[in-house]
Short mmCIF file of C-alpha atoms in Angstrom, two decimals:
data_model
loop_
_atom_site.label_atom_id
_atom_site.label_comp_id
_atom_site.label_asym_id
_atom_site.label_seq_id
_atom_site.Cartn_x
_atom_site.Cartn_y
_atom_site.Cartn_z
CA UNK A 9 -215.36 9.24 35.18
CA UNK A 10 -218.75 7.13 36.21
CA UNK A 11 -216.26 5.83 39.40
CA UNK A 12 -214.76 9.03 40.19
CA UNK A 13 -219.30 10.05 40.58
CA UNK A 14 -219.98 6.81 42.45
CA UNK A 15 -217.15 7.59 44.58
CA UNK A 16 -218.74 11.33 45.31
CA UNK A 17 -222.02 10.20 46.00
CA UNK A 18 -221.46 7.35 48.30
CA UNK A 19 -219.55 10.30 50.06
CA UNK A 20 -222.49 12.15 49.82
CA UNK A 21 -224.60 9.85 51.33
CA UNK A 22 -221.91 9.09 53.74
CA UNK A 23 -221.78 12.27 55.08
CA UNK A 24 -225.20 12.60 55.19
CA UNK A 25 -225.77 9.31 57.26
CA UNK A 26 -223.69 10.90 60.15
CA UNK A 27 -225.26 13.97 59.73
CA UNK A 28 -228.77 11.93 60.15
CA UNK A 29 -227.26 10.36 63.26
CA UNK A 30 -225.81 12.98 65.05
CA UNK A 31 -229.16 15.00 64.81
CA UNK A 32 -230.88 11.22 66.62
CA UNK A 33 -231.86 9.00 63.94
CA UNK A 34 -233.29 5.76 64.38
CA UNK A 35 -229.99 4.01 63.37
CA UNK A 36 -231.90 0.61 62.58
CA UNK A 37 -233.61 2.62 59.40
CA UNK A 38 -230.47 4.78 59.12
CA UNK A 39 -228.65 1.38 58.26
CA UNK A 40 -231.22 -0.14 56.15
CA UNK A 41 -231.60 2.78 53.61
CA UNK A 42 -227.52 3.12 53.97
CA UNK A 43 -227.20 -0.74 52.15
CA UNK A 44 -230.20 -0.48 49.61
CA UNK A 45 -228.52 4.01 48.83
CA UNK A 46 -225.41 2.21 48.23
CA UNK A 47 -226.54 -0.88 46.43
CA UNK A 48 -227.93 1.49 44.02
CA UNK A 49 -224.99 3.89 43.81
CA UNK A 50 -222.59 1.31 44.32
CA UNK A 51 -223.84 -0.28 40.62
CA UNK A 52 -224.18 -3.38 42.13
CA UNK A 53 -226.51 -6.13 40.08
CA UNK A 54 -229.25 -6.71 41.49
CA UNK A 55 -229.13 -10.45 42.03
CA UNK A 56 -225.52 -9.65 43.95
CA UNK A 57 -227.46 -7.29 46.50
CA UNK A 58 -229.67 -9.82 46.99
CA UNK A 59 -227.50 -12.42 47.93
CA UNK A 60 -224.23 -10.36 49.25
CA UNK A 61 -226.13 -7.72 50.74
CA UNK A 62 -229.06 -8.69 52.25
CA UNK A 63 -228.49 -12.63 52.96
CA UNK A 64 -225.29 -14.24 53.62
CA UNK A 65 -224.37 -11.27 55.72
CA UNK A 66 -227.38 -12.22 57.76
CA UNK A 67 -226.99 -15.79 57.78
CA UNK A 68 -223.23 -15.66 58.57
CA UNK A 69 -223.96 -13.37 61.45
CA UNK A 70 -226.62 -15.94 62.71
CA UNK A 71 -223.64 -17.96 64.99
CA UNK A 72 -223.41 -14.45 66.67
CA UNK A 73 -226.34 -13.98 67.79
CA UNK A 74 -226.09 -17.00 69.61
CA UNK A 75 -223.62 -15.80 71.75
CA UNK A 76 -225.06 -12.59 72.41
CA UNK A 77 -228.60 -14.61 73.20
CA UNK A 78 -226.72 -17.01 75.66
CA UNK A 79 -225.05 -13.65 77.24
CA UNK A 80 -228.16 -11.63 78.04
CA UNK A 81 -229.86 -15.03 79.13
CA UNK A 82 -226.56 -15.72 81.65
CA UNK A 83 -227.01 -12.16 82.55
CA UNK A 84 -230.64 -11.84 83.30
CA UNK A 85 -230.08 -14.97 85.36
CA UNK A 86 -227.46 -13.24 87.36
CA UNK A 87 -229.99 -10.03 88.50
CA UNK A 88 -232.95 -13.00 88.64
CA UNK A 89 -231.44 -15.20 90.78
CA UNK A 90 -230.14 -12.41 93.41
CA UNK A 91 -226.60 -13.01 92.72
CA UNK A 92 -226.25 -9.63 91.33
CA UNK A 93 -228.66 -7.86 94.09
CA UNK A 94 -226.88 -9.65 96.62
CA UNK A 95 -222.89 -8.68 95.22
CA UNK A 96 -224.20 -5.37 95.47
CA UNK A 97 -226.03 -5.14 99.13
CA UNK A 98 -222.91 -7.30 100.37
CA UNK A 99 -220.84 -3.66 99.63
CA UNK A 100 -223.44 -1.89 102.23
CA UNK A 101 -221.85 -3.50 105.54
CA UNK A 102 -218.68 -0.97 104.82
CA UNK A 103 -220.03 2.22 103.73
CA UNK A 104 -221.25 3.89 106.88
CA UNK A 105 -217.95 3.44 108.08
CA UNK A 106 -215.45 3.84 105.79
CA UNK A 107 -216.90 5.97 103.10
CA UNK A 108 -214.64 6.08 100.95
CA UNK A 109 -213.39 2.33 100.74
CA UNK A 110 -217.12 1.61 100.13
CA UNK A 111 -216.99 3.34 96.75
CA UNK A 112 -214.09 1.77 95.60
CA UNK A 113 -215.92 -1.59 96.88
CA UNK A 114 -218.97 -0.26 94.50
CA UNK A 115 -216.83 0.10 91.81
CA UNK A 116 -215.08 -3.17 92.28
CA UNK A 117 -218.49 -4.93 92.57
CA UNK A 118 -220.08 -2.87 89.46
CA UNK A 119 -217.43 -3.97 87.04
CA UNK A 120 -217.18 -8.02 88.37
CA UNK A 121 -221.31 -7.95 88.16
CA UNK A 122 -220.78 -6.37 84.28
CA UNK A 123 -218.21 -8.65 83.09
CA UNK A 124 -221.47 -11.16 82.42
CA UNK A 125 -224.43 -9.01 82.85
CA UNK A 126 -225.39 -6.61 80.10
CA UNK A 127 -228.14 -3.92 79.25
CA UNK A 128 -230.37 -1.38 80.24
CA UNK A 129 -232.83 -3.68 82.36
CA UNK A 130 -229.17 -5.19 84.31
CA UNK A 131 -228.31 -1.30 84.80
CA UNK A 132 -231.85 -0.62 86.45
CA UNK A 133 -231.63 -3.12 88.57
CA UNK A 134 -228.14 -2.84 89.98
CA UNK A 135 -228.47 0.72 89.71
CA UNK A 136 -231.19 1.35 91.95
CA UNK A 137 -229.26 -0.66 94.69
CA UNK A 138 -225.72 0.78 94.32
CA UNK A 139 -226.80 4.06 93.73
CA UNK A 140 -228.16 5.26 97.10
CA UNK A 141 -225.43 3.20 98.56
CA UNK A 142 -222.94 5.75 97.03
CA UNK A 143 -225.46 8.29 98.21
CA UNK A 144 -225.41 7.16 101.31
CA UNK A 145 -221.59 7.54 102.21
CA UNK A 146 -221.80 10.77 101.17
CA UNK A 147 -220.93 10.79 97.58
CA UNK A 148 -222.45 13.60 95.21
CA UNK A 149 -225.04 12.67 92.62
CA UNK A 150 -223.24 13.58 89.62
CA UNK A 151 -220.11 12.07 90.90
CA UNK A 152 -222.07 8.75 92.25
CA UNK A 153 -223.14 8.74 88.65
CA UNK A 154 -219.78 9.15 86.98
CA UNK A 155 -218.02 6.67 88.80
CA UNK A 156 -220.66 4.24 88.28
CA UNK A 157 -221.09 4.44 84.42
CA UNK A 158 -217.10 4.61 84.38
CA UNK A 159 -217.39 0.89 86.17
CA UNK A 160 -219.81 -0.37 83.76
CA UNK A 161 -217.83 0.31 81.12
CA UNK A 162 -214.26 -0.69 82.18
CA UNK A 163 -215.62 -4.63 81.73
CA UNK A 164 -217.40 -4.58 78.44
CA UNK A 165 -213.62 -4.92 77.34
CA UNK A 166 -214.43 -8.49 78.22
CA UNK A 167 -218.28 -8.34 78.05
CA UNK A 168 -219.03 -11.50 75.37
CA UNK A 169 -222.53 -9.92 74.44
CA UNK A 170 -221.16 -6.60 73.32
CA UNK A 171 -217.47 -7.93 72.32
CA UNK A 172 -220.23 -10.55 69.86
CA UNK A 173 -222.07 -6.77 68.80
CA UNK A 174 -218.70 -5.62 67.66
CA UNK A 175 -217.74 -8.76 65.46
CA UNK A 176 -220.74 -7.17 63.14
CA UNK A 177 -217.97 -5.32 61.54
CA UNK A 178 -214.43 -7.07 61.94
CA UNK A 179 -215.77 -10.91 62.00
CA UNK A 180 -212.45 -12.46 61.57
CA UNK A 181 -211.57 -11.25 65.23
CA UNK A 182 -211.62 -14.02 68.33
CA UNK A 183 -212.38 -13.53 71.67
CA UNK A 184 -209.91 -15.68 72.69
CA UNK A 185 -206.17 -15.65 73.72
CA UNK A 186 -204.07 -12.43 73.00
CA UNK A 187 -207.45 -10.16 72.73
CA UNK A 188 -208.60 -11.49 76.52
CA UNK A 189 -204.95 -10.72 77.94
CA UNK A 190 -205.54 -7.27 76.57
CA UNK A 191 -209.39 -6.74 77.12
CA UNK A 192 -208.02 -7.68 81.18
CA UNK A 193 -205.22 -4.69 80.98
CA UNK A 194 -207.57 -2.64 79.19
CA UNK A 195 -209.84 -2.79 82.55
CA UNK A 196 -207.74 -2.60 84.46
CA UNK A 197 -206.76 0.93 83.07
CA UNK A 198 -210.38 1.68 83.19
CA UNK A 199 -210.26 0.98 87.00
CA UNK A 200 -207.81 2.56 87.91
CA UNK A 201 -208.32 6.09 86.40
CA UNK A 202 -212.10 5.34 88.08
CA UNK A 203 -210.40 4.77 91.22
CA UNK A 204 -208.02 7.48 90.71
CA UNK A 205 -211.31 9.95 90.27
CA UNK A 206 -212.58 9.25 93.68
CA UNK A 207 -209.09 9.68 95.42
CA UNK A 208 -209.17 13.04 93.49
CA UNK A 209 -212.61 14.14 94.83
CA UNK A 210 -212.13 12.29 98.05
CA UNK A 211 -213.06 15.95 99.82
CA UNK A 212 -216.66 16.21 98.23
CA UNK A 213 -217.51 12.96 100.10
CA UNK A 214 -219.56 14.03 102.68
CA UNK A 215 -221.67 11.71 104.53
CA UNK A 216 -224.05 14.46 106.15
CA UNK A 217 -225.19 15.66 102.41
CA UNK A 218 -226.47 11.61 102.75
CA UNK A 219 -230.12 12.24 103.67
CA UNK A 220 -230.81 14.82 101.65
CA UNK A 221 -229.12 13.24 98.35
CA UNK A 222 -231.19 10.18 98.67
CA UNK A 223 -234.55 12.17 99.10
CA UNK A 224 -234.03 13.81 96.05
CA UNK A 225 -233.66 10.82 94.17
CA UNK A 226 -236.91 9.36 96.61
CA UNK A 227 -234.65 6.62 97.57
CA UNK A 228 -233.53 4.76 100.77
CA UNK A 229 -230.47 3.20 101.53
CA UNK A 230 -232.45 -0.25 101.84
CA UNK A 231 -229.66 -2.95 100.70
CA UNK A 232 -229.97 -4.74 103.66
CA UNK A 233 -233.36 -5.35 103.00
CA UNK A 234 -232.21 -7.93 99.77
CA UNK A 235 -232.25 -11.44 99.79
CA UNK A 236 -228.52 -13.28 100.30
CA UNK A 237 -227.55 -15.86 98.71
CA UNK A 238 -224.37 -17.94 99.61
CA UNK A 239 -221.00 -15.96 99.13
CA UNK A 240 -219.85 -18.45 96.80
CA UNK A 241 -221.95 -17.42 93.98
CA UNK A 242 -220.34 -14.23 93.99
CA UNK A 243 -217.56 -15.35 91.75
CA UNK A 244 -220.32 -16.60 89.23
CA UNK A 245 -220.27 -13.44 87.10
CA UNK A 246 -216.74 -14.15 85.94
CA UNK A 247 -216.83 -18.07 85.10
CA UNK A 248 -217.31 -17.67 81.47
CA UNK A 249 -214.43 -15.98 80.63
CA UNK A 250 -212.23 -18.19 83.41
CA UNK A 251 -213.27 -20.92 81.59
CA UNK A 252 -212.55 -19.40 78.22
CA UNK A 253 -208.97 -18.43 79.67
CA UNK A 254 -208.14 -21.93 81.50
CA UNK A 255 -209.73 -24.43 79.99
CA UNK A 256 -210.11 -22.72 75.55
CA UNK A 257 -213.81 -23.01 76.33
CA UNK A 258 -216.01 -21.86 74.22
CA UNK A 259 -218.82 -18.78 75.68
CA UNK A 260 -221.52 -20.96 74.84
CA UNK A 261 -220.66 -23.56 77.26
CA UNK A 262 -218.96 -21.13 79.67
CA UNK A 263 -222.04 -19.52 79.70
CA UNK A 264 -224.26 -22.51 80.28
CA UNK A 265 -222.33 -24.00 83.29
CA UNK A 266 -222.93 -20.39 84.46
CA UNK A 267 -226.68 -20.78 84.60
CA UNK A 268 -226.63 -23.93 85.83
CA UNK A 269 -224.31 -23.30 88.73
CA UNK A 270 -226.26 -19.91 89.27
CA UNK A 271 -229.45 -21.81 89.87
CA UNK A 272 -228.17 -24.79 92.20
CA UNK A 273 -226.01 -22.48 94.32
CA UNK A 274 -229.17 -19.81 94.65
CA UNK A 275 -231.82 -22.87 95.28
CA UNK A 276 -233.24 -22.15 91.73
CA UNK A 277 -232.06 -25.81 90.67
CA UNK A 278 -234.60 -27.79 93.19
CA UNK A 279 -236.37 -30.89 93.55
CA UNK A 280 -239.71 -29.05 92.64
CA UNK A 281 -239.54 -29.74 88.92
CA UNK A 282 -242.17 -26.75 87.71
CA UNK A 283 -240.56 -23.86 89.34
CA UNK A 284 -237.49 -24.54 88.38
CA UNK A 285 -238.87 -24.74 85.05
CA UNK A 286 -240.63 -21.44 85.50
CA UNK A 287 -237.87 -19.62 86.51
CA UNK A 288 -235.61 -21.22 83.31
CA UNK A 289 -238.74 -19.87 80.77
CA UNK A 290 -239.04 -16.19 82.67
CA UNK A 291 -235.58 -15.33 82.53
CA UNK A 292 -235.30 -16.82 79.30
CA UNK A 293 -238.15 -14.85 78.07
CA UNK A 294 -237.22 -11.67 79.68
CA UNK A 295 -233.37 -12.22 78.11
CA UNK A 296 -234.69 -12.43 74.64
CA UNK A 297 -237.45 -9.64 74.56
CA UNK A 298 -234.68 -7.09 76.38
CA UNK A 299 -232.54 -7.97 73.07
CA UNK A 300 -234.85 -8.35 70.57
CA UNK A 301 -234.80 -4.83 68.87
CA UNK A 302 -230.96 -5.23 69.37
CA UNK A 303 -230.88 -8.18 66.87
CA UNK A 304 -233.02 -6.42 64.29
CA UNK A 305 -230.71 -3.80 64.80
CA UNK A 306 -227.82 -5.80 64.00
CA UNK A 307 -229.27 -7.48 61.12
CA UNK A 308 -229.68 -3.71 59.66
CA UNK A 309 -226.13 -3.48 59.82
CA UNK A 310 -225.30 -6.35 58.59
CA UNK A 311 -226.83 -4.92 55.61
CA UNK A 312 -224.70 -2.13 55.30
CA UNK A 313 -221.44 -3.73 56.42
CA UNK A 314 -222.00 -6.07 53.41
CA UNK A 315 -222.57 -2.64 50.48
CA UNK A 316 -219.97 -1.27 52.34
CA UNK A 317 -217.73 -4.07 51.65
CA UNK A 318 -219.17 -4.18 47.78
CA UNK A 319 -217.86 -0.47 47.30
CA UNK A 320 -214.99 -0.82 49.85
CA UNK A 321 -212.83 -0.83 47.02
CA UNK A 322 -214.04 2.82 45.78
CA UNK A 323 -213.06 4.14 48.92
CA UNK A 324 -209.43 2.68 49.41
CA UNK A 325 -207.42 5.10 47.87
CA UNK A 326 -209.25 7.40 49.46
CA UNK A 327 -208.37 5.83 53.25
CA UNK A 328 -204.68 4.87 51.89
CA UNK A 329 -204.03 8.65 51.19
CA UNK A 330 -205.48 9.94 54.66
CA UNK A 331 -204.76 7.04 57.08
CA UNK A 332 -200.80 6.45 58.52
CA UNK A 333 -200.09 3.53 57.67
CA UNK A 334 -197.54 2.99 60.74
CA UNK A 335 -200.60 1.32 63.32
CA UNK A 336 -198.87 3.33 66.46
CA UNK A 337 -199.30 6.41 64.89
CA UNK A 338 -203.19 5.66 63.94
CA UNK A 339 -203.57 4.09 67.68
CA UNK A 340 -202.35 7.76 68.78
CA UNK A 341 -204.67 9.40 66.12
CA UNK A 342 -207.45 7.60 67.35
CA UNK A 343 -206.84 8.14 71.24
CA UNK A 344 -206.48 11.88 70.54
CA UNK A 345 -209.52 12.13 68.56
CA UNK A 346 -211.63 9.97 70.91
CA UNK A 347 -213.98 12.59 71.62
CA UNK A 348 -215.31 12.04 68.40
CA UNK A 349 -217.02 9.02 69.42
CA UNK A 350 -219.39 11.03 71.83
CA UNK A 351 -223.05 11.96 70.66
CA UNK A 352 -223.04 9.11 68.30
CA UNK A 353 -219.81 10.77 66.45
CA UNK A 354 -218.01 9.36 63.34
CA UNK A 355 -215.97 7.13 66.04
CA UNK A 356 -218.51 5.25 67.93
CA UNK A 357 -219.38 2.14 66.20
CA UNK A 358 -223.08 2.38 67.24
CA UNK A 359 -223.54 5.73 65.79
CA UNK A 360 -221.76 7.51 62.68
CA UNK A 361 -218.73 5.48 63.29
CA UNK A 362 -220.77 3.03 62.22
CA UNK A 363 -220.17 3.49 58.37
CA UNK A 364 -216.20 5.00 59.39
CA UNK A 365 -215.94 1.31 60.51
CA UNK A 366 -217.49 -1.13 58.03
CA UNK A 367 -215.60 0.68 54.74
CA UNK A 368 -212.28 0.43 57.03
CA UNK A 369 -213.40 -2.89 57.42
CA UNK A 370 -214.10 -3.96 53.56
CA UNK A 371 -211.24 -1.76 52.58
CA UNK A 372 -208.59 -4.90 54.02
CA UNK A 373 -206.29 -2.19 54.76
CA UNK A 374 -205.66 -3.52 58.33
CA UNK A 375 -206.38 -6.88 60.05
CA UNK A 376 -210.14 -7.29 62.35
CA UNK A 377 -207.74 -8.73 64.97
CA UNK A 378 -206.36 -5.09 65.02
CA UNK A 379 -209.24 -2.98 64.00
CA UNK A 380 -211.78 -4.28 66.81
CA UNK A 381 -210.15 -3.66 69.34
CA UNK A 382 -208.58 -0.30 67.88
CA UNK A 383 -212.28 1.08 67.31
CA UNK A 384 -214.06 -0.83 70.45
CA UNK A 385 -211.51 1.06 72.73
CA UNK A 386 -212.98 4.47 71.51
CA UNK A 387 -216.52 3.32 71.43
CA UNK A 388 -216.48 2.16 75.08
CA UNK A 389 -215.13 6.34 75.50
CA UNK A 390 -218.81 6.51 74.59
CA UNK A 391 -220.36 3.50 76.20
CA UNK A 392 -218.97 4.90 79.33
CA UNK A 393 -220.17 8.56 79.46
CA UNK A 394 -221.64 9.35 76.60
CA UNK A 395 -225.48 10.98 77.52
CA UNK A 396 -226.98 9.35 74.36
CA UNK A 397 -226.00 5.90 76.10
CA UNK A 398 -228.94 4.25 77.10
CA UNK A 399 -228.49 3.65 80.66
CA UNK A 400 -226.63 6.90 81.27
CA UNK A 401 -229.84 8.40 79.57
CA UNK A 402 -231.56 6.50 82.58
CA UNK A 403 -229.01 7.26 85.30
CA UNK A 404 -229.11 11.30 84.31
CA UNK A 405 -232.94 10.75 85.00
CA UNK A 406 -232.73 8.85 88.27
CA UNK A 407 -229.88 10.33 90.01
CA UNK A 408 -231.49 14.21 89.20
CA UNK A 409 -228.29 15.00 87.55
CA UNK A 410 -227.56 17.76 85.05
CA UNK A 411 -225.65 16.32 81.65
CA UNK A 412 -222.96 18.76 81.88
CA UNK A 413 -222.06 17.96 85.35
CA UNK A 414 -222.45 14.22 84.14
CA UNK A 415 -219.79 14.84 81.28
CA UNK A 416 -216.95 17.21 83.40
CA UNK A 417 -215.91 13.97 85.06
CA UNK A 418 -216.25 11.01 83.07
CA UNK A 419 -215.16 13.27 79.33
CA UNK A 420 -211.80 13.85 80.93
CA UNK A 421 -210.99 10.38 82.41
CA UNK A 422 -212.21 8.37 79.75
CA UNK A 423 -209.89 10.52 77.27
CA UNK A 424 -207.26 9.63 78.92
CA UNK A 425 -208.09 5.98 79.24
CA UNK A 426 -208.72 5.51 75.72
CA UNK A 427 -205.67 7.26 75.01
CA UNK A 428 -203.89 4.59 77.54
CA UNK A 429 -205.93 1.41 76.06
CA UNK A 430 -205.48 2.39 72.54
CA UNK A 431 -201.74 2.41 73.09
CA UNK A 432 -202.11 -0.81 74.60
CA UNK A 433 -203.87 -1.90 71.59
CA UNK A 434 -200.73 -1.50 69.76
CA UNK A 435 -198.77 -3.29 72.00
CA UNK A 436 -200.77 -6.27 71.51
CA UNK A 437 -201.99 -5.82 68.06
CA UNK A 438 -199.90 -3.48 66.32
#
């Protein structure tokens, strides 16, 4: 009888934790009073909490937060040292006259710069360059917008900063080998639906709606104006995980030869000693305080992750009944349902999802190698056009765009990539 309560409540307070995030709770706080609720509920003595709940969780993430430190420092070097900047204005010498090859060449470009480069502040700054370029060759707002947060997205497959975020909850997973062959396909799918989008709304391009697009944003088409740096540099962004694919490297090195090779190839690497230490402290300042709240955040869910996995055990009959146990069937499940994951649903990771995740996690019922990718495929549904992401949140803003005109494209392609990816992730997983 006292299980069959405990079992209720932690429902209770389950239910009421997506309720809390769907209605735009801080989820930092959200996660915190989650692990100490079910602590409580959960029975568990208090010396265990201690140590299993709010410790070794956090020390035994510690190694990832490395990588995701090194990743928005490689990153931030990439937009500091103009390699991004310049990737980007390089795309400007085709639009005027061949509109629509230049947005595939902005998508192209968006997704190589964002296999490396992660965050809000990265967005900004490519955003405000790419942007009126799409603009410019005649592109509507709201489908300028689409296409680009579709781009961003398609690489975070292979992005080690959030792939690192995701390891929170399935830590037994390796970005390495079979998940990078997939993670690849996986973009690929992204890119080509994206691509796909444009040829399908090829007639709305219209270069003369140019100038007045771009003044309602107050923008110019100014990419020329940006400084170049050599063309070599451009493959920069992807070295990490070449090196990682080639050579078994691990991100932290793949990542530092980045850097370094970013700064002698850009001129950042010279004989004058101070700046190049200046320029090693700003962008390694400006890395850290862009992902600071991100690793409190974490560490908050590392809290409940480990009183989820404490009462995992309550909940397991309870997932054994519901859940298929055949892994193609739940890869369908999940594809179909993938609009769950919007507005912070009970599918994105980084929202409500986040508990649906950590008590699939502690419950052992499947392996991480084929849970992460099985829930990171529907997240990135989110991560890709959700309007509670944080740089859509900023592109909606910017680009004057109404939400609903924001979701009518990117909802229906991203279903149908997730649909795509999560079948994939059977292929490879299942």
């Amino acid at each position: 009888m006292t299980s069959t309560i405990i079992a209720i409540l932690l429902l209770i307070t389950f239910i009421g934790f997506i309720v809390f995030i769907m209605k735009g709770g801080n989820l930092m706080i959200g996660f915190f009073v989650m692990a100490i609720l079910w602590s409580v509920i959960g029975l568990i003595p208090f010396d265990t909490a201690i140590q299993k709940v709010f410790a070794e969780p956090a020390l035994n993430y510690g190694p990832t937060i490395i990588y995701i430190v090194f990743g928005s420092w490689f990153g931030q070097v990439l937009v500091d040292s103009g390699i991004a900047p310049s990737i980007s204005a390089a795309t400007n010498k085709v639009g005027k006259k061949r509109p629509f090859f230049a947005a595939i060449l902005v998508v192209l470009v968006t997704s190589l710069i964002f296999v490396s480069a992660y965050g809000v502040g990265s967005v900004i700054a490519i955003g405000v360059i790419l942007l009126p370029i799409l603009l410019s060759v005649g592109l509507p707002r709201d489908l300028a917008l689409s296409i680009f947060s579709l781009a961003i997205g398609a690489p975070m497959y292979l992005n080690v900063v959030l792939y690192n975020q995701m390891k929170a909850f399935f830590p037994k997973a390796h970005y390495a080998g079979t998940y990078l062959v997939f993670g690849i396909c996986a973009m690929v799918v992204q890119l080509i639906v994206v691509l796909a989008l444009i040829l399908l709304n090829r007639k709305k391009i219209n270069p003369a709606n140019a100038e007045q697009n771009l003044a309602v944003i107050g923008a110019n088409d100014d990419a020329d104006e940006i400084q170049k740096v050599p063309a070599i540099t451009y493959i920069i962004p992807v070295i990490p995980v070449a090196m990682n694919m080639i050579f078994k490297w691990d991100a932290i090195p793949g990542l530092t030869l980045g850097v370094l090779l970013a700064m002698l190839l850009t001129g950042k690497l010279t004989s004058n000693f101070k700046d190049s230490i200046k320029f090693l402290n700003d962008t390694i300042q400006t890395s850290i305080s862009n992902i600071a709240g991100l690793i409190m955040f974490l560490m908050a869910l590392t809290f409940f992750t480990g009183a989820a996995s404490l009462n995992a055990a309550r909940f397991k009959p309870i997932f054994e009944a519901l859940l298929p146990h055949n892994t193609l069937i739940l890869c369908l499940a999940i594809g179909i349902l993938a609009p769950l994951a919007l507005f912070r649903g009970p599918l994105h990771v980084w929202g409500a999802g986040a508990a649906t995740a950590a008590v699939l996690s502690g419950t052992g019922l499947f392996s991480d190698a084929f849970m992460l990718p099985l829930m990171y495929t529907v997240t990135l549904m989110a991560v890709s056009t959700d309007i509670t992401q944080s740089w859509n949140v900023w592109g909606l803003e910017y680009m004057k765009v109404d939400s609903k005109a924001f979701l009518k494209y990117g909802v229906p392609a991203m279903w149908l990539v997730t649909i795509i990816n999560e079948l994939l992730v059977y292929h490879f997983f299942g």
